[in-house]
PDB file of C-alpha atoms in Angstrom:
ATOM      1  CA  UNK A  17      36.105  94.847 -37.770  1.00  0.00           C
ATOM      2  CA  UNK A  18      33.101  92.414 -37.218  1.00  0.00           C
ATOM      3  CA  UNK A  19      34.981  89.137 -38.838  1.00  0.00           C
ATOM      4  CA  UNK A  20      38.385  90.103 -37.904  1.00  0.00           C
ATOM      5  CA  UNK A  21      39.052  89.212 -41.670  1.00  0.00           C
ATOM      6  CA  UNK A  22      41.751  91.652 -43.710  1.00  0.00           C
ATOM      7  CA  UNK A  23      40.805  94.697 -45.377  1.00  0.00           C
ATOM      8  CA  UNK A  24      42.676  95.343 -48.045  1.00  0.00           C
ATOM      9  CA  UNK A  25      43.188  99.063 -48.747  1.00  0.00           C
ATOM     10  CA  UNK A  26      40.175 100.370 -51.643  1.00  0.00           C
ATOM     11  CA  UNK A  27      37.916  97.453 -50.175  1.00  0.00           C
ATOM     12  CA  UNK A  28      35.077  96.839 -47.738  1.00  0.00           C
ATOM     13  CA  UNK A  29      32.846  99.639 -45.747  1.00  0.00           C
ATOM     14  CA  UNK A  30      34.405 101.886 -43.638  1.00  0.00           C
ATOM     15  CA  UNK A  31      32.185 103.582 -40.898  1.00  0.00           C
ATOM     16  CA  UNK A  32      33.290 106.542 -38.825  1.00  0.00           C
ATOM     17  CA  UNK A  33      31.423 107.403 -35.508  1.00  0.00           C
ATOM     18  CA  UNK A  34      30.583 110.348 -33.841  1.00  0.00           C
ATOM     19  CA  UNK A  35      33.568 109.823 -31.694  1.00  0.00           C
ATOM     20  CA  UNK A  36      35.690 109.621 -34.720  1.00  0.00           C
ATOM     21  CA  UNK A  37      36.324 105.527 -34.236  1.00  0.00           C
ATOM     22  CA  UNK A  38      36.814 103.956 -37.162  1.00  0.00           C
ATOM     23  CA  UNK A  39      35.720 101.025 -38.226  1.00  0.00           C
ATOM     24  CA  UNK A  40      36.137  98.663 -41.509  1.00  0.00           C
ATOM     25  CA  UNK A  41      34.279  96.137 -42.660  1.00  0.00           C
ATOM     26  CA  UNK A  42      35.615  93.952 -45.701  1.00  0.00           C
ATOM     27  CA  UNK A  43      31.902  93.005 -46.861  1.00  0.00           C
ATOM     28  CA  UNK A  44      28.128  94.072 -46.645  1.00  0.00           C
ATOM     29  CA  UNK A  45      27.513  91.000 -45.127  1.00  0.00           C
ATOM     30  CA  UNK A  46      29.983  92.360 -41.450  1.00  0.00           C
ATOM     31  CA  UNK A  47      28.614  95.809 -42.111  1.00  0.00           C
ATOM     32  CA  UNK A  48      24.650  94.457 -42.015  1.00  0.00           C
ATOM     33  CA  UNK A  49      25.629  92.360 -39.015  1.00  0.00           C
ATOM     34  CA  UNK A  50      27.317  95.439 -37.282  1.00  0.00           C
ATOM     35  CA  UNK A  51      24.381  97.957 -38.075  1.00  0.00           C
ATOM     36  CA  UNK A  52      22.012  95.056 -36.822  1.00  0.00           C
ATOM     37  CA  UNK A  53      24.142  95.352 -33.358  1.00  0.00           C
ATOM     38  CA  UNK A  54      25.096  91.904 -33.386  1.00  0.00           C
ATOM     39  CA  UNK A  55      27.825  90.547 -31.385  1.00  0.00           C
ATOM     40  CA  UNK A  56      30.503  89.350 -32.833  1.00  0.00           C
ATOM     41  CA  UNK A  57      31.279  86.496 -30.160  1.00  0.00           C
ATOM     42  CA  UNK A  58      27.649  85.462 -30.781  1.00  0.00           C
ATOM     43  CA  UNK A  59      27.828  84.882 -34.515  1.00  0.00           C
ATOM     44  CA  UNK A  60      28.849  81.678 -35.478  1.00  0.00           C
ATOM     45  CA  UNK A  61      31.135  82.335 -37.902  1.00  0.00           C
ATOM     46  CA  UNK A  62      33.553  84.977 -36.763  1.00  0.00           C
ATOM     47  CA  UNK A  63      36.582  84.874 -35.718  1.00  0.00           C
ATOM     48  CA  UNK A  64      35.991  86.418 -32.063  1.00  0.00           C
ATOM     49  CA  UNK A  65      33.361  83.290 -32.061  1.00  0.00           C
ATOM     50  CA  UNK A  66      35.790  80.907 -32.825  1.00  0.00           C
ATOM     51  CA  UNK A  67      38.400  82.096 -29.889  1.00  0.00           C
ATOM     52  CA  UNK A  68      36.042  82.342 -27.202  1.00  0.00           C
ATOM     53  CA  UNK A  69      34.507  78.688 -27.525  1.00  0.00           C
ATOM     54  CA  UNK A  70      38.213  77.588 -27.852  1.00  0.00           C
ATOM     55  CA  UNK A  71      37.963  76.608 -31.392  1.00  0.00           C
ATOM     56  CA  UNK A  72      40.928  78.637 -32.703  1.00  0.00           C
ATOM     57  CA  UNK A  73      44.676  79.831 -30.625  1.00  0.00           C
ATOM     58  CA  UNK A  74      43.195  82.767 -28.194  1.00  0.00           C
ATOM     59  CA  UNK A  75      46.652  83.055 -26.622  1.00  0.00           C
ATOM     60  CA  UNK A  76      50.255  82.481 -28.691  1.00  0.00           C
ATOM     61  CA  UNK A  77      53.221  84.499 -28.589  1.00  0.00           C
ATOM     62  CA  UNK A  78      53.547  84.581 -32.695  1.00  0.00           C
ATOM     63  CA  UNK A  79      50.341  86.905 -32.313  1.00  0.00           C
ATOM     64  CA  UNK A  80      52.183  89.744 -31.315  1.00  0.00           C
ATOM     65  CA  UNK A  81      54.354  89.832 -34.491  1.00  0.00           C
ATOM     66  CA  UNK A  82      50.757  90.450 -36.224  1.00  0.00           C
ATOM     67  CA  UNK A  83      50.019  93.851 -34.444  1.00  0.00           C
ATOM     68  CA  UNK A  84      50.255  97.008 -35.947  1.00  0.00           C
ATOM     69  CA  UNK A  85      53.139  99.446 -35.355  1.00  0.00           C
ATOM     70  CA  UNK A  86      52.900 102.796 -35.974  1.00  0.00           C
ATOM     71  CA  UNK A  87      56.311 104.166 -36.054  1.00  0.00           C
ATOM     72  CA  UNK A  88      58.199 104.625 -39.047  1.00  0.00           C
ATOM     73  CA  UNK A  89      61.196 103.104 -39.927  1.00  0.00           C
ATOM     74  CA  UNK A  90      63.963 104.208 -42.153  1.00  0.00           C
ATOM     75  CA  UNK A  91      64.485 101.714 -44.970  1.00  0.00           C
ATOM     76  CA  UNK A  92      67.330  99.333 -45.032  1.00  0.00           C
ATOM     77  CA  UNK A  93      67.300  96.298 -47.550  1.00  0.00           C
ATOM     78  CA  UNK A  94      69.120  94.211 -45.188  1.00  0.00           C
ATOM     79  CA  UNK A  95      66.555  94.866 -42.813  1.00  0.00           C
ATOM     80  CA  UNK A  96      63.682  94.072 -45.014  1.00  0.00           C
ATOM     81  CA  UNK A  97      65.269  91.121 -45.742  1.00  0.00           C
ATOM     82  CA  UNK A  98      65.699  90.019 -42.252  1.00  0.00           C
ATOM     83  CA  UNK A  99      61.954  91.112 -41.741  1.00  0.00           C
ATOM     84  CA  UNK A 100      60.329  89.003 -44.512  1.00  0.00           C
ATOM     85  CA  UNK A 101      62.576  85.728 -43.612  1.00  0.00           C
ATOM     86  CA  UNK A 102      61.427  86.193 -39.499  1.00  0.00           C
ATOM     87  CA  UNK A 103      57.442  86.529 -41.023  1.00  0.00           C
ATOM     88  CA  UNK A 104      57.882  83.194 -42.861  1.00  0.00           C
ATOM     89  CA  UNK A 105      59.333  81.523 -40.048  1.00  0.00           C
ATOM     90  CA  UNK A 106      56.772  83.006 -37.672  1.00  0.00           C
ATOM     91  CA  UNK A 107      54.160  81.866 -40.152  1.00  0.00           C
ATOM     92  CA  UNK A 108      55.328  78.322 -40.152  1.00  0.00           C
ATOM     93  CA  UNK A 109      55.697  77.965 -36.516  1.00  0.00           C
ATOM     94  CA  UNK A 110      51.934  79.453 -35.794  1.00  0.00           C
ATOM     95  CA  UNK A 111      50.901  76.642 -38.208  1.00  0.00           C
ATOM     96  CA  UNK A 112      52.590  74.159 -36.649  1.00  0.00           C
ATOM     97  CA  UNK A 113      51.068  75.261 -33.262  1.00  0.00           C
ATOM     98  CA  UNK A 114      47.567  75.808 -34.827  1.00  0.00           C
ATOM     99  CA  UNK A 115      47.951  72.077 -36.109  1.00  0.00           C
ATOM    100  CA  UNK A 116      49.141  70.806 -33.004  1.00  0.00           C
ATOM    101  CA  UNK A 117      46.312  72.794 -31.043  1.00  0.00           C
ATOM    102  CA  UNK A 118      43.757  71.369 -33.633  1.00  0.00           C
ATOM    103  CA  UNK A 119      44.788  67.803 -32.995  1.00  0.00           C
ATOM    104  CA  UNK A 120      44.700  68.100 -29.515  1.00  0.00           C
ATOM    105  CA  UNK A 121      41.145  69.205 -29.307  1.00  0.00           C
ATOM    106  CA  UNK A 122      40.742  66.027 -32.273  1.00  0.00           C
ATOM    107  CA  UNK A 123      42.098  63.462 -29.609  1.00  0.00           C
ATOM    108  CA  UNK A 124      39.425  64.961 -26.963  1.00  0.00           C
ATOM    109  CA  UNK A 125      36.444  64.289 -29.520  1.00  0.00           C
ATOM    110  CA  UNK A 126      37.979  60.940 -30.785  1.00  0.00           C
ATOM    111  CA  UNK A 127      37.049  59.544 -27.006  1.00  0.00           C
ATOM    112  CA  UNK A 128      33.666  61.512 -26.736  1.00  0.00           C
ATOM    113  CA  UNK A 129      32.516  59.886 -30.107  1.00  0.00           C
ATOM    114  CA  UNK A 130      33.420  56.195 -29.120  1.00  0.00           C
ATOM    115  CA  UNK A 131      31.967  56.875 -25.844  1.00  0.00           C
ATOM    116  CA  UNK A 132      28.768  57.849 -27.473  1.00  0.00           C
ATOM    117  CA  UNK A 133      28.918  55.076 -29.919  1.00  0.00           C
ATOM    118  CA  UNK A 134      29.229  52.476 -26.982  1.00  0.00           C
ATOM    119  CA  UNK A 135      26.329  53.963 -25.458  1.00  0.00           C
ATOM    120  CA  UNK A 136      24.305  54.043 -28.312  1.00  0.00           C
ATOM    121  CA  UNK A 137      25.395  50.722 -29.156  1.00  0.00           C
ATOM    122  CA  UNK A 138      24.530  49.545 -25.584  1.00  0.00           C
ATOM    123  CA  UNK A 139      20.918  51.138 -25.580  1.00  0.00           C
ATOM    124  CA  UNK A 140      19.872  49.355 -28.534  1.00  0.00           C
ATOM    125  CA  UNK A 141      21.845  45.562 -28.223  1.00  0.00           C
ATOM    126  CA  UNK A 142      18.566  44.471 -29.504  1.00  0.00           C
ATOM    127  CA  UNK A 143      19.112  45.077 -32.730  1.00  0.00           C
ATOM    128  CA  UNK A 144      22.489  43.669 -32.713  1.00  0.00           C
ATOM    129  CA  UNK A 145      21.998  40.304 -31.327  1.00  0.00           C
ATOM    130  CA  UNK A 146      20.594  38.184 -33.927  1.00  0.00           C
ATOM    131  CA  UNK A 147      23.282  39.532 -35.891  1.00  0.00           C
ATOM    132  CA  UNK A 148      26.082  38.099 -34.148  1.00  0.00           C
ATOM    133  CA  UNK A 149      23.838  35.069 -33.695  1.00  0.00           C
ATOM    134  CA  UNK A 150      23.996  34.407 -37.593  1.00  0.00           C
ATOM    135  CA  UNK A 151      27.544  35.561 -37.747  1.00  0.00           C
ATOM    136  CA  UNK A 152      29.150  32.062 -37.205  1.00  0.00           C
ATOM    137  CA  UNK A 153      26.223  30.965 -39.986  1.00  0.00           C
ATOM    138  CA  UNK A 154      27.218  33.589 -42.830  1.00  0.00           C
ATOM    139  CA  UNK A 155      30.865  33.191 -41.998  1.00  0.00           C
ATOM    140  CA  UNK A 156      30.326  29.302 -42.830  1.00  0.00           C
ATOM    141  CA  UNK A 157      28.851  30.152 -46.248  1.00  0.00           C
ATOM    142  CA  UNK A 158      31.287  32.639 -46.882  1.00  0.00           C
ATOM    143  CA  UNK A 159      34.267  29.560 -46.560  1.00  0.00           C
ATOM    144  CA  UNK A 160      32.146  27.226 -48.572  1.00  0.00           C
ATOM    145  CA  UNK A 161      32.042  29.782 -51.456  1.00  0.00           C
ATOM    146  CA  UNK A 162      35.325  30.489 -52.036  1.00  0.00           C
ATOM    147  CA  UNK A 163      36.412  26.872 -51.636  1.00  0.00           C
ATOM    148  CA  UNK A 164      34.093  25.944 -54.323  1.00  0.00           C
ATOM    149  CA  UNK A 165      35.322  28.935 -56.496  1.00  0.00           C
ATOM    150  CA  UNK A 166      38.931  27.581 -55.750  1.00  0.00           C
ATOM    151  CA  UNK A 167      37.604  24.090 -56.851  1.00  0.00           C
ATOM    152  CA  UNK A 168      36.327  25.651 -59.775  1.00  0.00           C
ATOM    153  CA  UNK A 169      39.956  27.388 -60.846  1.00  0.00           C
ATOM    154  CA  UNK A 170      41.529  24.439 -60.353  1.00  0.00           C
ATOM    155  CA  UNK A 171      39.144  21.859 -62.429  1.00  0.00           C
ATOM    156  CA  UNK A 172      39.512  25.044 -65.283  1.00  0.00           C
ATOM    157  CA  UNK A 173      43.455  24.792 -65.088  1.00  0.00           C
ATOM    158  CA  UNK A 174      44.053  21.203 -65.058  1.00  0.00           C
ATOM    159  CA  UNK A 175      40.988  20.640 -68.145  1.00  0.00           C
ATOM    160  CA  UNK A 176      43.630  23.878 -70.098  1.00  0.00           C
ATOM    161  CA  UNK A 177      46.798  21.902 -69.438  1.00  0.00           C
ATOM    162  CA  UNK A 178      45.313  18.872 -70.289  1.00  0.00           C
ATOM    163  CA  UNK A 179      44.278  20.155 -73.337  1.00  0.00           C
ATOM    164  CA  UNK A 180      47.576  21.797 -74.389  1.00  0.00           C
ATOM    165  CA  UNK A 181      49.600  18.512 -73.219  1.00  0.00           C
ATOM    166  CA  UNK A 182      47.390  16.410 -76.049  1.00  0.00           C
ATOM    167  CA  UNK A 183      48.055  19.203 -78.499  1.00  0.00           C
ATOM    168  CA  UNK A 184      51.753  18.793 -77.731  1.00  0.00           C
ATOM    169  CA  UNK A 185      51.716  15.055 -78.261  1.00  0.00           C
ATOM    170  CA  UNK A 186      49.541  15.508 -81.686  1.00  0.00           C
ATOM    171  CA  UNK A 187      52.359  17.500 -82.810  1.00  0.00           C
ATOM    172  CA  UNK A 188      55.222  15.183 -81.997  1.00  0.00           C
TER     173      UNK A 188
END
């Protein structure tokens, strides 16, 4: 009840008011919370927390293939069948829509953090200026280095095949 996680049949707490509602809890931890008369939208970690500050689907069709249905129905394989396939493909598209939901709300934050990063990065310039100043200066030895390691290859390769071009000629 308090997490909106399953409980599995022979698991969890199950507490039965004095108006005969029932309610099950799958761990000691939603039972403590529950008995504490904490709110379940107020606790960080539930699930009722995570739809109302928009974190998680509140409102998709597929949701109303979850809910319980009390009637019985006679059993027929083909049916069953028919069932199982229509929960996997329900399944996949609520994943698909969870993902797509999930990047949406990404794309939002993407342009709030680079926002904040160019106004952090504007407040303190400061510190970035004599940075870019010596830029053009570290850039320069960074060019000079790698020539002179190039140099260095090259004086190595021509010393090696001058030295297996004499061998050749010793042996003719």
């Amino acid at each position: 009840y308090f997490c909106s996680s399953p409980c599995y049949p022979g698991h969890g707490i199950m507490f039965v008011r004095n108006d005969s509602k029932q309610f099950r809890f799958c761990r000691s931890k939603c039972h403590r919370n529950f008995n504490k008369k904490r709110n379940p939208r107020k606790v960080a970690w539930t699930k009722a927390y995570r739809k109302t500050r928009g974190k998680e689907m509140a409102v998709d069709s597929t949701f109303d293939f979850e809910k319980r249905r009390n009637r019985p129905v006679k059993y027929d394989r083909d049916l069953m069948g028919k069932t199982i396939l229509a929960m996997h493909k329900v399944d996949q598209i609520q994943q698909a829509r969870e993902k797509r939901y999930f990047d949406t709300r990404m794309d939002d934050s993407k342009a709030e953090k680079k926002a904040q990063a160019r106004a952090e990065i504007e407040k303190s310039i400061e510190l970035l200026a004599p940075a870019v100043a010596q830029r053009d200066q570290v850039m320069r030895n960074v060019v000079d280095s790698a020539r002179a390691r190039i140099a260095a290859r090259k004086k190595v390769k021509s010393a090696s095949s001058a030295a297996v071009d004499g061998d050749a000629m010793l042996d003719d």
